[in-house]
Amino acid sequence: MEPACRKDKQKQKETPTRGDRAKQKSAQQELKQRQRAEIYALNKVMTELEQQQFDTFCKQMQTPAE
């Protein structure tokens, strides 16, 4: 009867592992989504800054040199 008990114990140990894997996968997906949102936000800020710098450069080039 001991082998049957061992199998039950192994099944009990596997069940939380599967749950942990699902939690890890969910956490990784959330992390990827968060990182993606941060990257898009940073890209937007950098694009705006680049446009401001380009506009400033164009204005400097248009002013007559003394």
PDB file of N, CA and C in Angstrom:
ATOM      1  N   MET A   1       0.802  -1.200   0.000  1.00  0.00           N
ATOM      2  CA  MET A   1       0.000   0.000   0.000  1.00  0.00           C
ATOM      3  C   MET A   1       0.845   1.264   0.000  1.00  0.00           C
ATOM      4  N   GLU A   2       2.051   1.159   0.367  1.00  0.00           N
ATOM      5  CA  GLU A   2       2.905   2.341   0.383  1.00  0.00           C
ATOM      6  C   GLU A   2       3.092   2.941  -1.004  1.00  0.00           C
ATOM      7  N   PRO A   3       3.275   2.120  -2.066  1.00  0.00           N
ATOM      8  CA  PRO A   3       3.446   2.736  -3.383  1.00  0.00           C
ATOM      9  C   PRO A   3       2.261   3.605  -3.789  1.00  0.00           C
ATOM     10  N   ALA A   4       1.067   3.236  -3.422  1.00  0.00           N
ATOM     11  CA  ALA A   4      -0.109   4.039  -3.752  1.00  0.00           C
ATOM     12  C   ALA A   4      -0.048   5.382  -3.027  1.00  0.00           C
ATOM     13  N   CYS A   5       0.383   5.369  -1.802  1.00  0.00           N
ATOM     14  CA  CYS A   5       0.507   6.609  -1.039  1.00  0.00           C
ATOM     15  C   CYS A   5       1.554   7.520  -1.668  1.00  0.00           C
ATOM     16  N   ARG A   6       2.621   6.924  -2.137  1.00  0.00           N
ATOM     17  CA  ARG A   6       3.675   7.727  -2.768  1.00  0.00           C
ATOM     18  C   ARG A   6       3.153   8.416  -4.027  1.00  0.00           C
ATOM     19  N   LYS A   7       2.338   7.690  -4.803  1.00  0.00           N
ATOM     20  CA  LYS A   7       1.782   8.281  -6.018  1.00  0.00           C
ATOM     21  C   LYS A   7       0.872   9.464  -5.680  1.00  0.00           C
ATOM     22  N   ASP A   8       0.066   9.285  -4.636  1.00  0.00           N
ATOM     23  CA  ASP A   8      -0.809  10.380  -4.218  1.00  0.00           C
ATOM     24  C   ASP A   8       0.006  11.596  -3.797  1.00  0.00           C
ATOM     25  N   LYS A   9       1.089  11.373  -3.078  1.00  0.00           N
ATOM     26  CA  LYS A   9       1.936  12.477  -2.637  1.00  0.00           C
ATOM     27  C   LYS A   9       2.576  13.176  -3.831  1.00  0.00           C
ATOM     28  N   GLN A  10       2.981  12.382  -4.825  1.00  0.00           N
ATOM     29  CA  GLN A  10       3.596  12.984  -6.017  1.00  0.00           C
ATOM     30  C   GLN A  10       2.576  13.840  -6.766  1.00  0.00           C
ATOM     31  N   LYS A  11       1.343  13.364  -6.864  1.00  0.00           N
ATOM     32  CA  LYS A  11       0.310  14.130  -7.549  1.00  0.00           C
ATOM     33  C   LYS A  11       0.030  15.431  -6.799  1.00  0.00           C
ATOM     34  N   GLN A  12       0.036  15.369  -5.493  1.00  0.00           N
ATOM     35  CA  GLN A  12      -0.196  16.557  -4.701  1.00  0.00           C
ATOM     36  C   GLN A  12       0.924  17.569  -4.905  1.00  0.00           C
ATOM     37  N   LYS A  13       2.126  17.094  -5.059  1.00  0.00           N
ATOM     38  CA  LYS A  13       3.263  17.992  -5.275  1.00  0.00           C
ATOM     39  C   LYS A  13       3.213  18.608  -6.671  1.00  0.00           C
ATOM     40  N   GLU A  14       2.718  17.865  -7.659  1.00  0.00           N
ATOM     41  CA  GLU A  14       2.675  18.361  -9.029  1.00  0.00           C
ATOM     42  C   GLU A  14       1.617  19.443  -9.213  1.00  0.00           C
ATOM     43  N   THR A  15       0.533  19.340  -8.520  1.00  0.00           N
ATOM     44  CA  THR A  15      -0.560  20.290  -8.691  1.00  0.00           C
ATOM     45  C   THR A  15      -0.132  21.728  -8.383  1.00  0.00           C
ATOM     46  N   PRO A  16       0.511  22.010  -7.249  1.00  0.00           N
ATOM     47  CA  PRO A  16       0.956  23.393  -7.023  1.00  0.00           C
ATOM     48  C   PRO A  16       1.991  23.841  -8.051  1.00  0.00           C
ATOM     49  N   THR A  17       2.797  22.912  -8.534  1.00  0.00           N
ATOM     50  CA  THR A  17       3.804  23.264  -9.522  1.00  0.00           C
ATOM     51  C   THR A  17       3.126  23.781 -10.789  1.00  0.00           C
ATOM     52  N   ARG A  18       2.076  23.132 -11.187  1.00  0.00           N
ATOM     53  CA  ARG A  18       1.349  23.593 -12.375  1.00  0.00           C
ATOM     54  C   ARG A  18       0.757  24.976 -12.138  1.00  0.00           C
ATOM     55  N   GLY A  19       0.231  25.178 -10.941  1.00  0.00           N
ATOM     56  CA  GLY A  19      -0.309  26.489 -10.596  1.00  0.00           C
ATOM     57  C   GLY A  19       0.774  27.543 -10.583  1.00  0.00           C
ATOM     58  N   ASP A  20       1.936  27.156 -10.062  1.00  0.00           N
ATOM     59  CA  ASP A  20       3.066  28.090 -10.041  1.00  0.00           C
ATOM     60  C   ASP A  20       3.499  28.442 -11.451  1.00  0.00           C
ATOM     61  N   ARG A  21       3.505  27.456 -12.316  1.00  0.00           N
ATOM     62  CA  ARG A  21       3.888  27.718 -13.706  1.00  0.00           C
ATOM     63  C   ARG A  21       2.916  28.685 -14.356  1.00  0.00           C
ATOM     64  N   ALA A  22       1.634  28.491 -14.088  1.00  0.00           N
ATOM     65  CA  ALA A  22       0.624  29.393 -14.651  1.00  0.00           C
ATOM     66  C   ALA A  22       0.811  30.800 -14.103  1.00  0.00           C
ATOM     67  N   LYS A  23       1.111  30.915 -12.818  1.00  0.00           N
ATOM     68  CA  LYS A  23       1.338  32.228 -12.210  1.00  0.00           C
ATOM     69  C   LYS A  23       2.582  32.884 -12.807  1.00  0.00           C
ATOM     70  N   GLN A  24       3.632  32.094 -13.003  1.00  0.00           N
ATOM     71  CA  GLN A  24       4.866  32.637 -13.582  1.00  0.00           C
ATOM     72  C   GLN A  24       4.615  33.116 -15.008  1.00  0.00           C
ATOM     73  N   LYS A  25       3.875  32.322 -15.760  1.00  0.00           N
ATOM     74  CA  LYS A  25       3.587  32.700 -17.143  1.00  0.00           C
ATOM     75  C   LYS A  25       2.761  33.986 -17.179  1.00  0.00           C
ATOM     76  N   SER A  26       1.790  34.072 -16.288  1.00  0.00           N
ATOM     77  CA  SER A  26       0.957  35.268 -16.210  1.00  0.00           C
ATOM     78  C   SER A  26       1.797  36.478 -15.801  1.00  0.00           C
ATOM     79  N   ALA A  27       2.680  36.285 -14.841  1.00  0.00           N
ATOM     80  CA  ALA A  27       3.549  37.374 -14.389  1.00  0.00           C
ATOM     81  C   ALA A  27       4.477  37.825 -15.518  1.00  0.00           C
ATOM     82  N   GLN A  28       4.990  36.873 -16.291  1.00  0.00           N
ATOM     83  CA  GLN A  28       5.868  37.227 -17.410  1.00  0.00           C
ATOM     84  C   GLN A  28       5.103  38.009 -18.464  1.00  0.00           C
ATOM     85  N   GLN A  29       3.863  37.603 -18.725  1.00  0.00           N
ATOM     86  CA  GLN A  29       3.057  38.320 -19.711  1.00  0.00           C
ATOM     87  C   GLN A  29       2.774  39.739 -19.244  1.00  0.00           C
ATOM     88  N   GLU A  30       2.462  39.892 -17.958  1.00  0.00           N
ATOM     89  CA  GLU A  30       2.213  41.228 -17.415  1.00  0.00           C
ATOM     90  C   GLU A  30       3.471  42.084 -17.494  1.00  0.00           C
ATOM     91  N   LEU A  31       4.623  41.475 -17.200  1.00  0.00           N
ATOM     92  CA  LEU A  31       5.885  42.204 -17.282  1.00  0.00           C
ATOM     93  C   LEU A  31       6.154  42.655 -18.708  1.00  0.00           C
ATOM     94  N   LYS A  32       5.925  41.771 -19.670  1.00  0.00           N
ATOM     95  CA  LYS A  32       6.137  42.130 -21.073  1.00  0.00           C
ATOM     96  C   LYS A  32       5.213  43.273 -21.488  1.00  0.00           C
ATOM     97  N   GLN A  33       3.954  43.213 -21.059  1.00  0.00           N
ATOM     98  CA  GLN A  33       3.012  44.270 -21.400  1.00  0.00           C
ATOM     99  C   GLN A  33       3.449  45.603 -20.794  1.00  0.00           C
ATOM    100  N   ARG A  34       3.901  45.546 -19.540  1.00  0.00           N
ATOM    101  CA  ARG A  34       4.349  46.768 -18.855  1.00  0.00           C
ATOM    102  C   ARG A  34       5.581  47.343 -19.553  1.00  0.00           C
ATOM    103  N   GLN A  35       6.535  46.463 -19.877  1.00  0.00           N
ATOM    104  CA  GLN A  35       7.747  46.918 -20.561  1.00  0.00           C
ATOM    105  C   GLN A  35       7.411  47.504 -21.921  1.00  0.00           C
ATOM    106  N   ARG A  36       6.491  46.873 -22.621  1.00  0.00           N
ATOM    107  CA  ARG A  36       6.095  47.365 -23.941  1.00  0.00           C
ATOM    108  C   ARG A  36       5.475  48.756 -23.825  1.00  0.00           C
ATOM    109  N   ALA A  37       4.600  48.935 -22.830  1.00  0.00           N
ATOM    110  CA  ALA A  37       3.971  50.242 -22.619  1.00  0.00           C
ATOM    111  C   ALA A  37       5.027  51.287 -22.277  1.00  0.00           C
ATOM    112  N   GLU A  38       6.014  50.920 -21.455  1.00  0.00           N
ATOM    113  CA  GLU A  38       7.086  51.853 -21.099  1.00  0.00           C
ATOM    114  C   GLU A  38       7.915  52.226 -22.321  1.00  0.00           C
ATOM    115  N   ILE A  39       8.183  51.252 -23.164  1.00  0.00           N
ATOM    116  CA  ILE A  39       8.968  51.511 -24.375  1.00  0.00           C
ATOM    117  C   ILE A  39       8.218  52.454 -25.304  1.00  0.00           C
ATOM    118  N   TYR A  40       6.913  52.224 -25.481  1.00  0.00           N
ATOM    119  CA  TYR A  40       6.127  53.117 -26.331  1.00  0.00           C
ATOM    120  C   TYR A  40       6.098  54.536 -25.762  1.00  0.00           C
ATOM    121  N   ALA A  41       5.952  54.644 -24.439  1.00  0.00           N
ATOM    122  CA  ALA A  41       5.935  55.970 -23.808  1.00  0.00           C
ATOM    123  C   ALA A  41       7.278  56.675 -23.988  1.00  0.00           C
ATOM    124  N   LEU A  42       8.355  55.944 -23.781  1.00  0.00           N
ATOM    125  CA  LEU A  42       9.690  56.515 -23.959  1.00  0.00           C
ATOM    126  C   LEU A  42       9.912  56.916 -25.417  1.00  0.00           C
ATOM    127  N   ASN A  43       9.467  56.098 -26.328  1.00  0.00           N
ATOM    128  CA  ASN A  43       9.611  56.411 -27.751  1.00  0.00           C
ATOM    129  C   ASN A  43       8.865  57.691 -28.103  1.00  0.00           C
ATOM    130  N   LYS A  44       7.685  57.867 -27.532  1.00  0.00           N
ATOM    131  CA  LYS A  44       6.905  59.078 -27.788  1.00  0.00           C
ATOM    132  C   LYS A  44       7.642  60.309 -27.273  1.00  0.00           C
ATOM    133  N   VAL A  45       8.172  60.230 -26.063  1.00  0.00           N
ATOM    134  CA  VAL A  45       8.907  61.353 -25.469  1.00  0.00           C
ATOM    135  C   VAL A  45      10.142  61.678 -26.301  1.00  0.00           C
ATOM    136  N   MET A  46      10.877  60.648 -26.702  1.00  0.00           N
ATOM    137  CA  MET A  46      12.092  60.873 -27.483  1.00  0.00           C
ATOM    138  C   MET A  46      11.769  61.464 -28.856  1.00  0.00           C
ATOM    139  N   THR A  47      10.683  61.028 -29.467  1.00  0.00           N
ATOM    140  CA  THR A  47      10.285  61.569 -30.770  1.00  0.00           C
ATOM    141  C   THR A  47       9.931  63.044 -30.647  1.00  0.00           C
ATOM    142  N   GLU A  48       9.193  63.389 -29.582  1.00  0.00           N
ATOM    143  CA  GLU A  48       8.833  64.794 -29.365  1.00  0.00           C
ATOM    144  C   GLU A  48      10.080  65.645 -29.133  1.00  0.00           C
ATOM    145  N   LEU A  49      11.012  65.139 -28.347  1.00  0.00           N
ATOM    146  CA  LEU A  49      12.255  65.868 -28.085  1.00  0.00           C
ATOM    147  C   LEU A  49      13.049  66.058 -29.375  1.00  0.00           C
ATOM    148  N   GLU A  50      13.130  65.016 -30.154  1.00  0.00           N
ATOM    149  CA  GLU A  50      13.859  65.110 -31.427  1.00  0.00           C
ATOM    150  C   GLU A  50      13.217  66.152 -32.339  1.00  0.00           C
ATOM    151  N   GLN A  51      11.891  66.185 -32.362  1.00  0.00           N
ATOM    152  CA  GLN A  51      11.190  67.161 -33.201  1.00  0.00           C
ATOM    153  C   GLN A  51      11.453  68.584 -32.712  1.00  0.00           C
ATOM    154  N   GLN A  52      11.460  68.781 -31.390  1.00  0.00           N
ATOM    155  CA  GLN A  52      11.757  70.104 -30.832  1.00  0.00           C
ATOM    156  C   GLN A  52      13.170  70.536 -31.198  1.00  0.00           C
ATOM    157  N   GLN A  53      14.113  69.633 -31.081  1.00  0.00           N
ATOM    158  CA  GLN A  53      15.501  69.962 -31.409  1.00  0.00           C
ATOM    159  C   GLN A  53      15.650  70.273 -32.893  1.00  0.00           C
ATOM    160  N   PHE A  54      14.943  69.544 -33.727  1.00  0.00           N
ATOM    161  CA  PHE A  54      15.001  69.787 -35.167  1.00  0.00           C
ATOM    162  C   PHE A  54      14.405  71.150 -35.500  1.00  0.00           C
ATOM    163  N   ASP A  55      13.276  71.483 -34.864  1.00  0.00           N
ATOM    164  CA  ASP A  55      12.659  72.788 -35.091  1.00  0.00           C
ATOM    165  C   ASP A  55      13.608  73.912 -34.664  1.00  0.00           C
ATOM    166  N   THR A  56      14.260  73.755 -33.530  1.00  0.00           N
ATOM    167  CA  THR A  56      15.225  74.753 -33.046  1.00  0.00           C
ATOM    168  C   THR A  56      16.378  74.901 -34.040  1.00  0.00           C
ATOM    169  N   PHE A  57      16.862  73.787 -34.532  1.00  0.00           N
ATOM    170  CA  PHE A  57      17.948  73.803 -35.516  1.00  0.00           C
ATOM    171  C   PHE A  57      17.518  74.538 -36.782  1.00  0.00           C
ATOM    172  N   CYS A  58      16.318  74.245 -37.252  1.00  0.00           N
ATOM    173  CA  CYS A  58      15.828  74.901 -38.472  1.00  0.00           C
ATOM    174  C   CYS A  58      15.709  76.411 -38.282  1.00  0.00           C
ATOM    175  N   LYS A  59      15.239  76.824 -37.112  1.00  0.00           N
ATOM    176  CA  LYS A  59      15.105  78.249 -36.830  1.00  0.00           C
ATOM    177  C   LYS A  59      16.478  78.923 -36.807  1.00  0.00           C
ATOM    178  N   GLN A  60      17.473  78.242 -36.239  1.00  0.00           N
ATOM    179  CA  GLN A  60      18.822  78.791 -36.192  1.00  0.00           C
ATOM    180  C   GLN A  60      19.406  78.917 -37.592  1.00  0.00           C
ATOM    181  N   MET A  61      19.116  78.000 -38.440  1.00  0.00           N
ATOM    182  CA  MET A  61      19.652  78.029 -39.805  1.00  0.00           C
ATOM    183  C   MET A  61      18.967  79.109 -40.645  1.00  0.00           C
ATOM    184  N   GLN A  62      17.739  79.453 -40.309  1.00  0.00           N
ATOM    185  CA  GLN A  62      17.006  80.454 -41.090  1.00  0.00           C
ATOM    186  C   GLN A  62      17.382  81.876 -40.709  1.00  0.00           C
ATOM    187  N   THR A  63      17.811  82.088 -39.497  1.00  0.00           N
ATOM    188  CA  THR A  63      18.186  83.436 -39.097  1.00  0.00           C
ATOM    189  C   THR A  63      19.452  83.859 -39.839  1.00  0.00           C
ATOM    190  N   PRO A  64      19.497  85.085 -40.298  1.00  0.00           N
ATOM    191  CA  PRO A  64      20.687  85.524 -41.044  1.00  0.00           C
ATOM    192  C   PRO A  64      21.924  85.587 -40.131  1.00  0.00           C
ATOM    193  N   ALA A  65      23.008  85.122 -40.647  1.00  0.00           N
ATOM    194  CA  ALA A  65      24.261  85.133 -39.879  1.00  0.00           C
ATOM    195  C   ALA A  65      24.812  86.538 -39.830  1.00  0.00           C
ATOM    196  N   GLU A  66      25.340  86.933 -38.707  1.00  0.00           N
ATOM    197  CA  GLU A  66      25.869  88.295 -38.566  1.00  0.00           C
ATOM    198  C   GLU A  66      27.336  88.366 -38.854  1.00  0.00           C
TER     199      GLU A  66
END
